[in-house]
Amino acid sequence: MTGPEETPSFRLAYVPGATPAKWARIWHERLPGIPLTLVQVPAGEAADVLRAGAADAGLVRLPVDRTFFSAIPLYTETTVVVVPKDHLITAADEVTLADLADEVVCHPLDDVLGWDAPPGEPAFERPAGTAAAVELVAAGVGLLVVPQSLARLHHRRDLTYRTVVDAPQSAVALCWPEDATTDLVEDLIGIVRGRTVNSTRGRGTVQPGQPLPKGKRPEAAGRQQPTAGGSTGRTRQGRTAAPKGTRRGRPRRRS
């Protein structure tokens, strides 16, 4: 939040695996005078960060408390199992949870898949986080099931992954406190939804009676709607069409 005399700015939180770079680039192109600060937060802490006002919006993993937050789902990730490159599972392009039944599967404390019951045999203890679980996989201690973005984030040369076709999936959403839907939040919504800079649903639309921005053509600010006959009431060069049966400026003589 900013005071009345502070320079406007915007803080976008994002969880590991989410990739805000594309939208940040578009933000800087469209709103060059308003800094966008990216704040990485653990997936389990994203809601608390937004509630505390430490960020204005966030790229978070669903579900969220919809009585407090507004959210726009963006995409749902493929779930994969991370394994050593020489593991038997790598012989297949896809696997099922049944294929993991006899494997030790790490279940880190920051798991984002919300298992009713994790697959496979449990490890001796739960790793503190996904990064620690990846280290265990590299050490040959077990396997790890995560969204594909996290497998890529913690990539190692000695590990690979395969799609788990029947595993739970994780969805990523743009989320913000419903009572804090500011103009800048609306700008970000327009960006992530792919609206163009001139979209009539954006905040850049010129309202009747407002002066046009310098260099902006009237047609771009709001074109006249056609009449019932399909004409806008304008001829070439913006002149008003003369009434039927008259010459411009004086009545037509009858023969």
Coordinates of C-alpha atoms in Angstrom, one line a residue:
M1 CA 0.0 0.0 0.0
T2 CA 1.2 3.6 -0.6
G3 CA 0.5 6.9 1.1
P4 CA -0.9 9.9 -0.7
E5 CA 2.6 11.3 -1.4
E6 CA 4.5 8.1 -2.0
T7 CA 5.5 6.9 -5.4
P8 CA 2.9 4.2 -6.6
S9 CA 4.4 0.7 -6.6
F10 CA 3.1 -2.9 -6.7
R11 CA 4.3 -6.1 -5.0
L12 CA 3.6 -9.4 -6.6
A13 CA 4.2 -12.5 -4.5
Y14 CA 4.8 -15.8 -6.2
V15 CA 5.3 -19.4 -5.0
P16 CA 8.1 -21.7 -6.1
G17 CA 7.4 -23.0 -9.5
A18 CA 5.3 -20.1 -10.6
T19 CA 6.9 -18.0 -13.4
P20 CA 5.9 -14.3 -13.3
A21 CA 8.6 -13.1 -15.7
K22 CA 6.3 -12.8 -18.8
W23 CA 3.7 -10.8 -16.9
A24 CA 6.4 -8.7 -15.2
R25 CA 7.8 -7.8 -18.6
I26 CA 4.4 -6.7 -19.9
W27 CA 3.8 -4.7 -16.7
H28 CA 7.1 -2.7 -17.2
E29 CA 6.1 -2.0 -20.8
R30 CA 2.6 -0.8 -20.0
L31 CA 3.3 0.9 -16.6
P32 CA 6.9 2.1 -16.8
G33 CA 6.4 4.6 -14.0
I34 CA 5.1 2.1 -11.5
P35 CA 7.7 -0.3 -10.1
L36 CA 6.7 -4.0 -9.8
T37 CA 8.5 -5.9 -7.1
L38 CA 8.5 -9.7 -7.2
V39 CA 8.5 -11.4 -3.8
Q40 CA 9.1 -15.2 -3.7
V41 CA 7.3 -16.8 -0.8
P42 CA 6.9 -20.5 0.3
A43 CA 3.6 -22.0 -1.0
G44 CA 2.3 -22.5 2.5
E45 CA 2.9 -18.9 3.5
A46 CA 1.4 -17.1 0.5
A47 CA -2.0 -16.6 2.0
D48 CA -0.5 -15.1 5.2
V49 CA 1.7 -12.8 3.2
L50 CA -1.4 -11.4 1.3
R51 CA -3.5 -11.2 4.5
A52 CA -0.8 -9.2 6.2
G53 CA -0.5 -6.7 3.3
A54 CA 3.1 -7.6 2.6
A55 CA 2.1 -8.1 -1.1
D56 CA -0.7 -6.6 -3.2
A57 CA -1.4 -9.8 -5.2
G58 CA 0.2 -13.2 -5.6
L59 CA 0.6 -16.2 -7.9
V60 CA -0.4 -18.9 -5.5
R61 CA -1.4 -22.5 -5.5
L62 CA -5.1 -23.4 -5.1
P63 CA -7.2 -23.8 -3.0
V64 CA -7.4 -20.4 -1.2
D65 CA -10.0 -19.0 1.2
R66 CA -12.6 -17.7 -1.2
T67 CA -14.4 -15.8 1.6
F68 CA -11.4 -13.5 1.9
F69 CA -9.6 -13.8 -1.5
S70 CA -10.5 -13.3 -5.1
A71 CA -8.7 -15.7 -7.4
I72 CA -8.4 -16.2 -11.2
P73 CA -7.2 -19.8 -12.0
L74 CA -4.4 -19.6 -14.6
Y75 CA -3.3 -23.1 -15.3
T76 CA -3.1 -26.6 -13.9
E77 CA 0.2 -28.4 -13.8
T78 CA 1.2 -31.9 -14.8
T79 CA 2.3 -34.1 -11.9
V80 CA 5.6 -36.0 -12.3
V81 CA 7.7 -38.4 -10.3
V82 CA 11.4 -37.4 -9.9
V83 CA 13.8 -40.4 -10.1
P84 CA 17.5 -41.2 -10.7
K85 CA 18.3 -41.4 -14.4
D86 CA 19.1 -45.1 -14.1
H87 CA 15.9 -46.0 -12.4
L88 CA 13.6 -48.7 -13.9
I89 CA 10.7 -46.2 -14.1
T90 CA 12.6 -44.3 -16.9
A91 CA 11.8 -47.2 -19.3
A92 CA 8.3 -45.8 -19.6
D93 CA 7.0 -42.4 -20.8
E94 CA 4.2 -42.4 -18.2
V95 CA 3.5 -44.2 -14.9
T96 CA 0.6 -44.6 -12.5
L97 CA 0.4 -44.5 -8.8
A98 CA 0.2 -48.3 -8.8
D99 CA 3.7 -48.3 -10.3
L100 CA 5.0 -46.5 -7.2
A101 CA 3.4 -48.8 -4.7
D102 CA 6.6 -50.7 -3.8
E103 CA 8.9 -47.6 -3.9
V104 CA 9.9 -45.3 -1.0
V105 CA 8.3 -42.0 -1.9
C106 CA 9.4 -38.8 -0.1
H107 CA 6.6 -36.6 1.2
P108 CA 8.1 -33.2 2.1
L109 CA 6.5 -30.9 4.6
D110 CA 5.9 -28.3 1.9
D111 CA 4.0 -30.7 -0.3
V112 CA 1.4 -28.9 -2.5
L113 CA -0.5 -31.8 -3.9
G114 CA -2.8 -32.3 -0.9
W115 CA -2.7 -36.1 -0.9
D116 CA -5.4 -38.1 0.9
A117 CA -2.8 -40.8 1.2
P118 CA 0.6 -40.4 -0.4
P119 CA 1.7 -43.2 -2.7
G120 CA 4.3 -45.8 -2.1
E121 CA 6.2 -46.6 1.1
P122 CA 6.8 -43.6 3.4
A123 CA 10.4 -42.5 4.0
F124 CA 11.9 -42.8 7.5
E125 CA 11.0 -39.1 8.1
R126 CA 9.4 -36.4 6.1
P127 CA 12.0 -34.0 4.4
A128 CA 11.8 -30.4 5.5
G129 CA 11.1 -29.2 2.0
T130 CA 11.1 -30.1 -1.7
A131 CA 14.8 -29.2 -2.1
A132 CA 15.8 -31.6 0.7
A133 CA 13.6 -34.3 -0.9
V134 CA 15.4 -33.9 -4.2
E135 CA 18.7 -34.4 -2.5
L136 CA 17.4 -37.7 -1.0
V137 CA 16.3 -38.8 -4.4
A138 CA 19.8 -38.1 -5.8
A139 CA 21.2 -40.1 -2.9
G140 CA 19.1 -43.1 -3.9
V141 CA 16.9 -42.9 -0.8
G142 CA 13.5 -42.6 -2.5
L143 CA 11.4 -41.0 -5.2
L144 CA 9.5 -37.7 -5.2
V145 CA 6.1 -36.8 -6.7
V146 CA 5.7 -33.0 -7.4
P147 CA 4.2 -30.6 -10.0
Q148 CA 6.4 -30.5 -13.1
S149 CA 7.5 -26.9 -12.4
L150 CA 9.1 -27.9 -9.2
A151 CA 10.9 -30.8 -10.8
R152 CA 12.3 -28.3 -13.3
L153 CA 13.1 -25.7 -10.6
H154 CA 15.2 -28.3 -8.7
H155 CA 16.7 -29.9 -11.8
R156 CA 19.9 -32.0 -11.4
R157 CA 21.9 -33.7 -14.1
D158 CA 21.6 -37.1 -12.4
L159 CA 17.8 -37.0 -12.1
T160 CA 14.9 -37.0 -14.5
Y161 CA 11.1 -37.3 -14.2
R162 CA 8.1 -39.1 -15.7
T163 CA 4.4 -38.0 -15.8
V164 CA 2.1 -39.7 -13.2
V165 CA -1.2 -39.9 -15.1
D166 CA -3.5 -40.5 -12.2
A167 CA -1.9 -38.3 -9.5
P168 CA -3.5 -35.2 -8.0
Q169 CA -2.6 -32.0 -9.8
S170 CA -1.8 -28.5 -8.6
A171 CA -3.5 -25.3 -10.0
V172 CA -1.9 -21.9 -10.0
A173 CA -4.0 -18.7 -9.7
L174 CA -3.7 -15.0 -9.5
C175 CA -5.0 -14.1 -6.0
W176 CA -5.6 -11.0 -4.0
P177 CA -7.7 -9.9 -1.0
E178 CA -11.2 -9.2 -2.3
D179 CA -11.5 -5.9 -0.3
A180 CA -8.2 -4.6 -1.9
T181 CA -9.2 -4.8 -5.6
T182 CA -7.3 -1.6 -6.5
D183 CA -6.8 0.0 -10.0
L184 CA -3.3 -1.6 -10.1
V185 CA -4.8 -5.0 -9.3
E186 CA -7.2 -4.5 -12.2
D187 CA -4.2 -3.6 -14.4
L188 CA -2.6 -6.9 -13.5
I189 CA -5.8 -8.8 -14.1
G190 CA -5.9 -7.4 -17.6
I191 CA -2.3 -8.4 -18.2
V192 CA -2.7 -12.0 -17.1
R193 CA -5.9 -12.4 -19.0
G194 CA -4.2 -11.2 -22.2
R195 CA -6.1 -8.0 -22.7
T196 CA -4.5 -5.6 -25.1
V197 CA -3.4 -2.1 -23.9
N198 CA -6.3 -0.6 -25.8
S199 CA -8.9 -3.1 -24.5
T200 CA -12.2 -1.4 -23.6
R201 CA -12.2 -3.5 -20.4
G202 CA -9.0 -1.9 -19.2
R203 CA -8.6 1.3 -17.2
G204 CA -7.2 3.2 -20.2
T205 CA -10.5 4.0 -21.8
V206 CA -11.2 7.7 -22.2
Q207 CA -14.5 8.7 -20.8
P208 CA -16.9 11.2 -22.4
G209 CA -15.9 14.8 -21.5
Q210 CA -12.3 13.8 -20.7
P211 CA -9.5 15.3 -22.9
L212 CA -7.8 12.9 -25.2
P213 CA -4.2 11.9 -24.4
K214 CA -1.6 13.7 -26.6
G215 CA -1.3 12.2 -30.0
K216 CA -4.4 9.9 -29.6
R217 CA -6.9 9.8 -32.4
P218 CA -10.5 10.3 -31.5
E219 CA -11.4 7.0 -33.3
A220 CA -9.1 5.0 -30.9
A221 CA -10.7 6.6 -27.8
G222 CA -14.3 5.7 -28.7
R223 CA -15.7 5.2 -32.2
Q224 CA -19.3 6.2 -33.0
Q225 CA -21.7 3.3 -33.1
P226 CA -23.4 2.7 -36.4
T227 CA -27.0 3.8 -36.8
A228 CA -29.8 1.4 -37.6
G229 CA -29.0 1.9 -41.3
G230 CA -25.4 0.8 -40.8
S231 CA -23.9 4.3 -41.2
T232 CA -22.1 6.2 -38.5
G233 CA -23.5 9.5 -39.7
R234 CA -20.1 10.6 -41.1
T235 CA -18.8 10.8 -44.6
R236 CA -15.2 10.9 -45.7
Q237 CA -13.0 13.5 -43.9
G238 CA -15.5 13.5 -41.0
R239 CA -18.1 15.7 -42.7
T240 CA -21.8 15.3 -41.7
A241 CA -23.9 13.8 -44.6
A242 CA -26.3 16.3 -46.1
P243 CA -30.0 15.6 -45.8
K244 CA -31.5 13.8 -48.8
G245 CA -32.8 16.1 -51.5
T246 CA -30.5 19.1 -50.6
R247 CA -27.1 20.4 -51.7
R248 CA -24.7 21.2 -49.0
G249 CA -25.4 24.8 -47.8
R250 CA -28.6 25.5 -49.9
P251 CA -31.8 23.7 -51.1
R252 CA -31.7 21.9 -54.4
R253 CA -33.7 23.5 -57.2
R254 CA -36.5 21.5 -58.7
S255 CA -36.6 21.2 -62.5

